[in-house]
């Protein structure tokens, strides 16, 4: 790389890295920035929709809130511990999975992850268009491409812009939704409940409680696939406890707040639609405030759409690289983002009108596919390899971690299979879930089975050979960066 190329890279506002390693010379950012990033990332309308479920099944407001608090608390625990992997490894989240699954064996969790990203992009697009429709003309064929194009532009600029937008949106969201939440609590707490809404007959229901708990846990577990993408630029020696706490606090607080607000709205409004409900409750303060709330929500949706597009591009490129080596260039990112955008547009145009029902099934499917992966990935990082990897070998499709790593693949497959009898969706209920009245314990089963199996399978790993590869890897990656720095 010449000095002129380096100067151009420095001056460019567009992020230069994608699935490659971020050298120490380019690390930057502050740990506390992770709090507002994940607060805003979770403070979007699909999060509120996840809080509708308990009330719709006959659970009272306070039991719904309890299920949400417990579910979010459990799910965010696993999500937040992935944050520590980013600065230690300098890699996006999913390509790290090659160390456990191999460059081609990781295709299964990669495919599930792209499904998560595209699914959220679609739901966010649908909701954002509905919100904009309250103020501006235009149908799906106009707004869907426009919204997806905006998200792609944000993702092309990349990591630093996403952090900047998410951080500053936090202040606006806190102010607007604090007012809305107070209005909702005061209004619904001081007015008689109409006979045709769920709160009139709601109470305790074990199945509803467990379903709401699982949805809340699964929703935040799904963010596990995002985390290192946005922590990998931090310096390698940032305090792990502070980083994990910042991520946990931001993601958990926003999820509990917005899901609980959803539980309140679903308990007192018949068949609530998220956009209509926000406008209706907001206008109780003064006519027009509901529209302000909705437009604020749309801004947050567009921002998280950029986050989803960015993550889908990184994961898709990682999967492709396992079969055909790709150069991690800006051009690759742009082409990958356009492909993600086109796929999301097609799915958004085809999604059924009952998107809330589709969303509930989507969250459960995310839980099923991602739980075995997060168990294997975290057990490997914290208990097997203890954060020590030969990063350069992870980036090589035929490196020491292999193309098919049987330990991770086998633990994942068996863990997923063990979950099947516990599945509970609108289209399939496993025999154990059916015997429990539809209660879904599958995530707990998947975590234990996959995690324990991977730990057992890894007892005979050759750590000495990997230690030699780590030393060579560090010299290769940071040595190259040091040489470039001297040229500058």
PDB file of C-alpha atoms in Angstrom, residues 170-335:
ATOM      1  CA  UNK A 170     -30.965   7.638  22.238  1.00  0.00           C
ATOM      2  CA  UNK A 171     -31.602  11.106  23.681  1.00  0.00           C
ATOM      3  CA  UNK A 172     -34.598  11.732  21.422  1.00  0.00           C
ATOM      4  CA  UNK A 173     -36.105   8.296  22.085  1.00  0.00           C
ATOM      5  CA  UNK A 174     -35.765   8.585  25.861  1.00  0.00           C
ATOM      6  CA  UNK A 175     -37.517  11.980  25.980  1.00  0.00           C
ATOM      7  CA  UNK A 176     -40.363  11.129  23.594  1.00  0.00           C
ATOM      8  CA  UNK A 177     -41.109   7.670  24.980  1.00  0.00           C
ATOM      9  CA  UNK A 178     -40.782   8.723  28.616  1.00  0.00           C
ATOM     10  CA  UNK A 179     -43.646  11.144  28.020  1.00  0.00           C
ATOM     11  CA  UNK A 180     -45.650   8.524  26.111  1.00  0.00           C
ATOM     12  CA  UNK A 181     -45.142   5.891  28.822  1.00  0.00           C
ATOM     13  CA  UNK A 182     -46.348   8.255  31.546  1.00  0.00           C
ATOM     14  CA  UNK A 183     -49.403   9.139  29.449  1.00  0.00           C
ATOM     15  CA  UNK A 184     -50.207   5.441  28.920  1.00  0.00           C
ATOM     16  CA  UNK A 185     -49.842   4.521  32.604  1.00  0.00           C
ATOM     17  CA  UNK A 186     -51.873   7.500  33.851  1.00  0.00           C
ATOM     18  CA  UNK A 187     -54.635   7.089  31.279  1.00  0.00           C
ATOM     19  CA  UNK A 188     -55.095   3.333  31.468  1.00  0.00           C
ATOM     20  CA  UNK A 189     -54.625   3.265  35.227  1.00  0.00           C
ATOM     21  CA  UNK A 190     -57.349   5.829  35.878  1.00  0.00           C
ATOM     22  CA  UNK A 191     -60.001   4.785  33.359  1.00  0.00           C
ATOM     23  CA  UNK A 192     -62.414   1.822  33.533  1.00  0.00           C
ATOM     24  CA  UNK A 193     -61.407  -1.076  31.313  1.00  0.00           C
ATOM     25  CA  UNK A 194     -63.813  -1.637  28.391  1.00  0.00           C
ATOM     26  CA  UNK A 195     -65.351  -5.103  28.290  1.00  0.00           C
ATOM     27  CA  UNK A 196     -63.981  -5.869  24.804  1.00  0.00           C
ATOM     28  CA  UNK A 197     -60.252  -5.611  25.597  1.00  0.00           C
ATOM     29  CA  UNK A 198     -57.894  -8.261  27.063  1.00  0.00           C
ATOM     30  CA  UNK A 199     -57.325  -6.587  30.441  1.00  0.00           C
ATOM     31  CA  UNK A 200     -60.965  -7.088  31.346  1.00  0.00           C
ATOM     32  CA  UNK A 201     -60.484 -10.850  31.751  1.00  0.00           C
ATOM     33  CA  UNK A 202     -56.695 -11.242  31.977  1.00  0.00           C
ATOM     34  CA  UNK A 203     -55.035 -13.056  34.836  1.00  0.00           C
ATOM     35  CA  UNK A 204     -52.497 -15.826  35.355  1.00  0.00           C
ATOM     36  CA  UNK A 205     -51.819 -18.351  32.612  1.00  0.00           C
ATOM     37  CA  UNK A 206     -48.719 -20.555  32.811  1.00  0.00           C
ATOM     38  CA  UNK A 207     -48.549 -21.224  29.073  1.00  0.00           C
ATOM     39  CA  UNK A 208     -48.898 -17.542  28.204  1.00  0.00           C
ATOM     40  CA  UNK A 209     -46.268 -16.640  30.794  1.00  0.00           C
ATOM     41  CA  UNK A 210     -43.768 -19.130  29.378  1.00  0.00           C
ATOM     42  CA  UNK A 211     -44.460 -18.074  25.783  1.00  0.00           C
ATOM     43  CA  UNK A 212     -43.913 -14.415  26.678  1.00  0.00           C
ATOM     44  CA  UNK A 213     -40.769 -15.354  28.607  1.00  0.00           C
ATOM     45  CA  UNK A 214     -39.385 -17.342  25.649  1.00  0.00           C
ATOM     46  CA  UNK A 215     -40.160 -14.582  23.167  1.00  0.00           C
ATOM     47  CA  UNK A 216     -38.467 -11.967  25.346  1.00  0.00           C
ATOM     48  CA  UNK A 217     -35.411 -14.178  25.861  1.00  0.00           C
ATOM     49  CA  UNK A 218     -35.225 -15.208  22.215  1.00  0.00           C
ATOM     50  CA  UNK A 219     -35.565 -11.653  21.016  1.00  0.00           C
ATOM     51  CA  UNK A 220     -32.451 -10.508  22.866  1.00  0.00           C
ATOM     52  CA  UNK A 221     -30.540 -13.727  22.214  1.00  0.00           C
ATOM     53  CA  UNK A 222     -31.018 -12.936  18.519  1.00  0.00           C
ATOM     54  CA  UNK A 223     -28.788  -9.875  18.989  1.00  0.00           C
ATOM     55  CA  UNK A 224     -25.895 -12.218  19.817  1.00  0.00           C
ATOM     56  CA  UNK A 225     -25.062 -12.394  16.116  1.00  0.00           C
ATOM     57  CA  UNK A 226     -24.583  -8.600  15.997  1.00  0.00           C
ATOM     58  CA  UNK A 227     -22.455  -7.795  18.992  1.00  0.00           C
ATOM     59  CA  UNK A 228     -18.811  -8.123  17.933  1.00  0.00           C
ATOM     60  CA  UNK A 229     -19.555  -6.269  14.688  1.00  0.00           C
ATOM     61  CA  UNK A 230     -19.834  -3.125  16.826  1.00  0.00           C
ATOM     62  CA  UNK A 231     -17.206  -3.843  19.495  1.00  0.00           C
ATOM     63  CA  UNK A 232     -14.377  -5.052  17.243  1.00  0.00           C
ATOM     64  CA  UNK A 233     -12.923  -1.557  16.753  1.00  0.00           C
ATOM     65  CA  UNK A 234     -12.412  -1.053  20.496  1.00  0.00           C
ATOM     66  CA  UNK A 235      -8.836  -1.398  21.825  1.00  0.00           C
ATOM     67  CA  UNK A 236      -7.987  -5.013  22.643  1.00  0.00           C
ATOM     68  CA  UNK A 237      -7.424  -4.342  26.348  1.00  0.00           C
ATOM     69  CA  UNK A 238     -10.674  -2.571  27.234  1.00  0.00           C
ATOM     70  CA  UNK A 239     -12.018  -3.887  30.582  1.00  0.00           C
ATOM     71  CA  UNK A 240     -14.253  -6.884  29.892  1.00  0.00           C
ATOM     72  CA  UNK A 241     -16.552  -6.210  32.845  1.00  0.00           C
ATOM     73  CA  UNK A 242     -17.237  -2.610  31.812  1.00  0.00           C
ATOM     74  CA  UNK A 243     -17.854  -3.592  28.197  1.00  0.00           C
ATOM     75  CA  UNK A 244     -20.225  -6.447  29.017  1.00  0.00           C
ATOM     76  CA  UNK A 245     -22.074  -4.260  31.530  1.00  0.00           C
ATOM     77  CA  UNK A 246     -22.496  -1.411  29.028  1.00  0.00           C
ATOM     78  CA  UNK A 247     -23.918  -3.738  26.381  1.00  0.00           C
ATOM     79  CA  UNK A 248     -26.151  -5.544  28.871  1.00  0.00           C
ATOM     80  CA  UNK A 249     -27.532  -2.343  30.373  1.00  0.00           C
ATOM     81  CA  UNK A 250     -28.341  -0.742  27.020  1.00  0.00           C
ATOM     82  CA  UNK A 251     -29.948  -3.798  25.429  1.00  0.00           C
ATOM     83  CA  UNK A 252     -31.843  -4.968  28.523  1.00  0.00           C
ATOM     84  CA  UNK A 253     -33.185  -1.577  29.600  1.00  0.00           C
ATOM     85  CA  UNK A 254     -34.637  -0.698  26.211  1.00  0.00           C
ATOM     86  CA  UNK A 255     -36.143  -4.165  25.704  1.00  0.00           C
ATOM     87  CA  UNK A 256     -37.805  -4.248  29.125  1.00  0.00           C
ATOM     88  CA  UNK A 257     -39.135  -0.708  28.665  1.00  0.00           C
ATOM     89  CA  UNK A 258     -40.551  -1.134  25.182  1.00  0.00           C
ATOM     90  CA  UNK A 259     -41.877  -4.682  25.627  1.00  0.00           C
ATOM     91  CA  UNK A 260     -43.573  -3.626  28.870  1.00  0.00           C
ATOM     92  CA  UNK A 261     -45.148  -0.678  27.075  1.00  0.00           C
ATOM     93  CA  UNK A 262     -46.340  -3.168  24.471  1.00  0.00           C
ATOM     94  CA  UNK A 263     -47.876  -5.313  27.205  1.00  0.00           C
ATOM     95  CA  UNK A 264     -49.756  -2.276  28.552  1.00  0.00           C
ATOM     96  CA  UNK A 265     -51.074  -1.298  25.119  1.00  0.00           C
ATOM     97  CA  UNK A 266     -52.070  -4.874  24.263  1.00  0.00           C
ATOM     98  CA  UNK A 267     -53.907  -5.208  27.582  1.00  0.00           C
ATOM     99  CA  UNK A 268     -56.064  -2.128  27.138  1.00  0.00           C
ATOM    100  CA  UNK A 269     -56.482  -1.768  23.375  1.00  0.00           C
ATOM    101  CA  UNK A 270     -58.427  -4.310  21.273  1.00  0.00           C
ATOM    102  CA  UNK A 271     -56.194  -5.986  18.619  1.00  0.00           C
ATOM    103  CA  UNK A 272     -53.467  -3.329  18.828  1.00  0.00           C
ATOM    104  CA  UNK A 273     -51.461  -2.348  15.780  1.00  0.00           C
ATOM    105  CA  UNK A 274     -48.109  -0.807  16.830  1.00  0.00           C
ATOM    106  CA  UNK A 275     -48.367   2.317  14.661  1.00  0.00           C
ATOM    107  CA  UNK A 276     -52.039   2.974  15.422  1.00  0.00           C
ATOM    108  CA  UNK A 277     -51.531   2.308  19.132  1.00  0.00           C
ATOM    109  CA  UNK A 278     -48.642   4.781  19.423  1.00  0.00           C
ATOM    110  CA  UNK A 279     -50.575   7.499  17.629  1.00  0.00           C
ATOM    111  CA  UNK A 280     -53.750   6.882  19.608  1.00  0.00           C
ATOM    112  CA  UNK A 281     -52.039   6.974  23.008  1.00  0.00           C
ATOM    113  CA  UNK A 282     -49.755   9.873  22.069  1.00  0.00           C
ATOM    114  CA  UNK A 283     -52.705  11.995  21.007  1.00  0.00           C
ATOM    115  CA  UNK A 284     -54.150  11.635  24.503  1.00  0.00           C
ATOM    116  CA  UNK A 285     -51.544  14.214  25.577  1.00  0.00           C
ATOM    117  CA  UNK A 286     -52.381  16.610  22.755  1.00  0.00           C
ATOM    118  CA  UNK A 287     -53.430  16.116  19.115  1.00  0.00           C
ATOM    119  CA  UNK A 288     -50.310  15.635  17.034  1.00  0.00           C
ATOM    120  CA  UNK A 289     -48.059  14.209  19.736  1.00  0.00           C
ATOM    121  CA  UNK A 290     -48.928  10.712  18.553  1.00  0.00           C
ATOM    122  CA  UNK A 291     -47.552  11.584  15.121  1.00  0.00           C
ATOM    123  CA  UNK A 292     -44.344  12.875  16.746  1.00  0.00           C
ATOM    124  CA  UNK A 293     -43.963   9.534  18.537  1.00  0.00           C
ATOM    125  CA  UNK A 294     -44.500   7.576  15.327  1.00  0.00           C
ATOM    126  CA  UNK A 295     -42.022   9.657  13.310  1.00  0.00           C
ATOM    127  CA  UNK A 296     -39.430   9.275  16.073  1.00  0.00           C
ATOM    128  CA  UNK A 297     -39.984   5.529  15.888  1.00  0.00           C
ATOM    129  CA  UNK A 298     -39.508   5.596  12.113  1.00  0.00           C
ATOM    130  CA  UNK A 299     -36.101   7.268  12.540  1.00  0.00           C
ATOM    131  CA  UNK A 300     -35.057   4.493  14.923  1.00  0.00           C
ATOM    132  CA  UNK A 301     -36.318   1.875  12.461  1.00  0.00           C
ATOM    133  CA  UNK A 302     -34.282   3.328   9.595  1.00  0.00           C
ATOM    134  CA  UNK A 303     -31.175   3.362  11.778  1.00  0.00           C
ATOM    135  CA  UNK A 304     -31.556  -0.273  12.856  1.00  0.00           C
ATOM    136  CA  UNK A 305     -32.262  -1.223   9.246  1.00  0.00           C
ATOM    137  CA  UNK A 306     -28.749   0.034   8.502  1.00  0.00           C
ATOM    138  CA  UNK A 307     -27.424  -2.138  11.331  1.00  0.00           C
ATOM    139  CA  UNK A 308     -29.263  -5.185   9.961  1.00  0.00           C
ATOM    140  CA  UNK A 309     -28.106  -4.604   6.398  1.00  0.00           C
ATOM    141  CA  UNK A 310     -24.503  -4.203   7.606  1.00  0.00           C
ATOM    142  CA  UNK A 311     -24.619  -7.433   9.601  1.00  0.00           C
ATOM    143  CA  UNK A 312     -26.249  -9.423   6.799  1.00  0.00           C
ATOM    144  CA  UNK A 313     -23.530  -8.257   4.420  1.00  0.00           C
ATOM    145  CA  UNK A 314     -20.740  -9.297   6.826  1.00  0.00           C
ATOM    146  CA  UNK A 315     -22.286 -12.714   7.445  1.00  0.00           C
ATOM    147  CA  UNK A 316     -23.024 -13.358   3.767  1.00  0.00           C
ATOM    148  CA  UNK A 317     -19.460 -12.428   2.796  1.00  0.00           C
ATOM    149  CA  UNK A 318     -18.102 -14.709   5.541  1.00  0.00           C
ATOM    150  CA  UNK A 319     -20.160 -17.617   4.195  1.00  0.00           C
ATOM    151  CA  UNK A 320     -19.027 -17.008   0.604  1.00  0.00           C
ATOM    152  CA  UNK A 321     -15.400 -16.745   1.714  1.00  0.00           C
ATOM    153  CA  UNK A 322     -15.578 -20.289   3.085  1.00  0.00           C
ATOM    154  CA  UNK A 323     -16.074 -21.621  -0.440  1.00  0.00           C
ATOM    155  CA  UNK A 324     -14.343 -19.014  -2.573  1.00  0.00           C
ATOM    156  CA  UNK A 325     -11.806 -16.579  -1.179  1.00  0.00           C
ATOM    157  CA  UNK A 326     -13.030 -12.985  -1.404  1.00  0.00           C
ATOM    158  CA  UNK A 327     -11.191  -9.695  -0.998  1.00  0.00           C
ATOM    159  CA  UNK A 328     -12.663  -7.638   1.872  1.00  0.00           C
ATOM    160  CA  UNK A 329     -12.974  -4.424  -0.146  1.00  0.00           C
ATOM    161  CA  UNK A 330     -15.463  -1.573  -0.117  1.00  0.00           C
ATOM    162  CA  UNK A 331     -16.750  -2.870  -3.435  1.00  0.00           C
ATOM    163  CA  UNK A 332     -17.540  -6.232  -1.829  1.00  0.00           C
ATOM    164  CA  UNK A 333     -19.497  -4.459   0.885  1.00  0.00           C
ATOM    165  CA  UNK A 334     -21.501  -2.401  -1.620  1.00  0.00           C
ATOM    166  CA  UNK A 335     -22.325  -5.422  -3.792  1.00  0.00           C
TER     167      UNK A 335
END
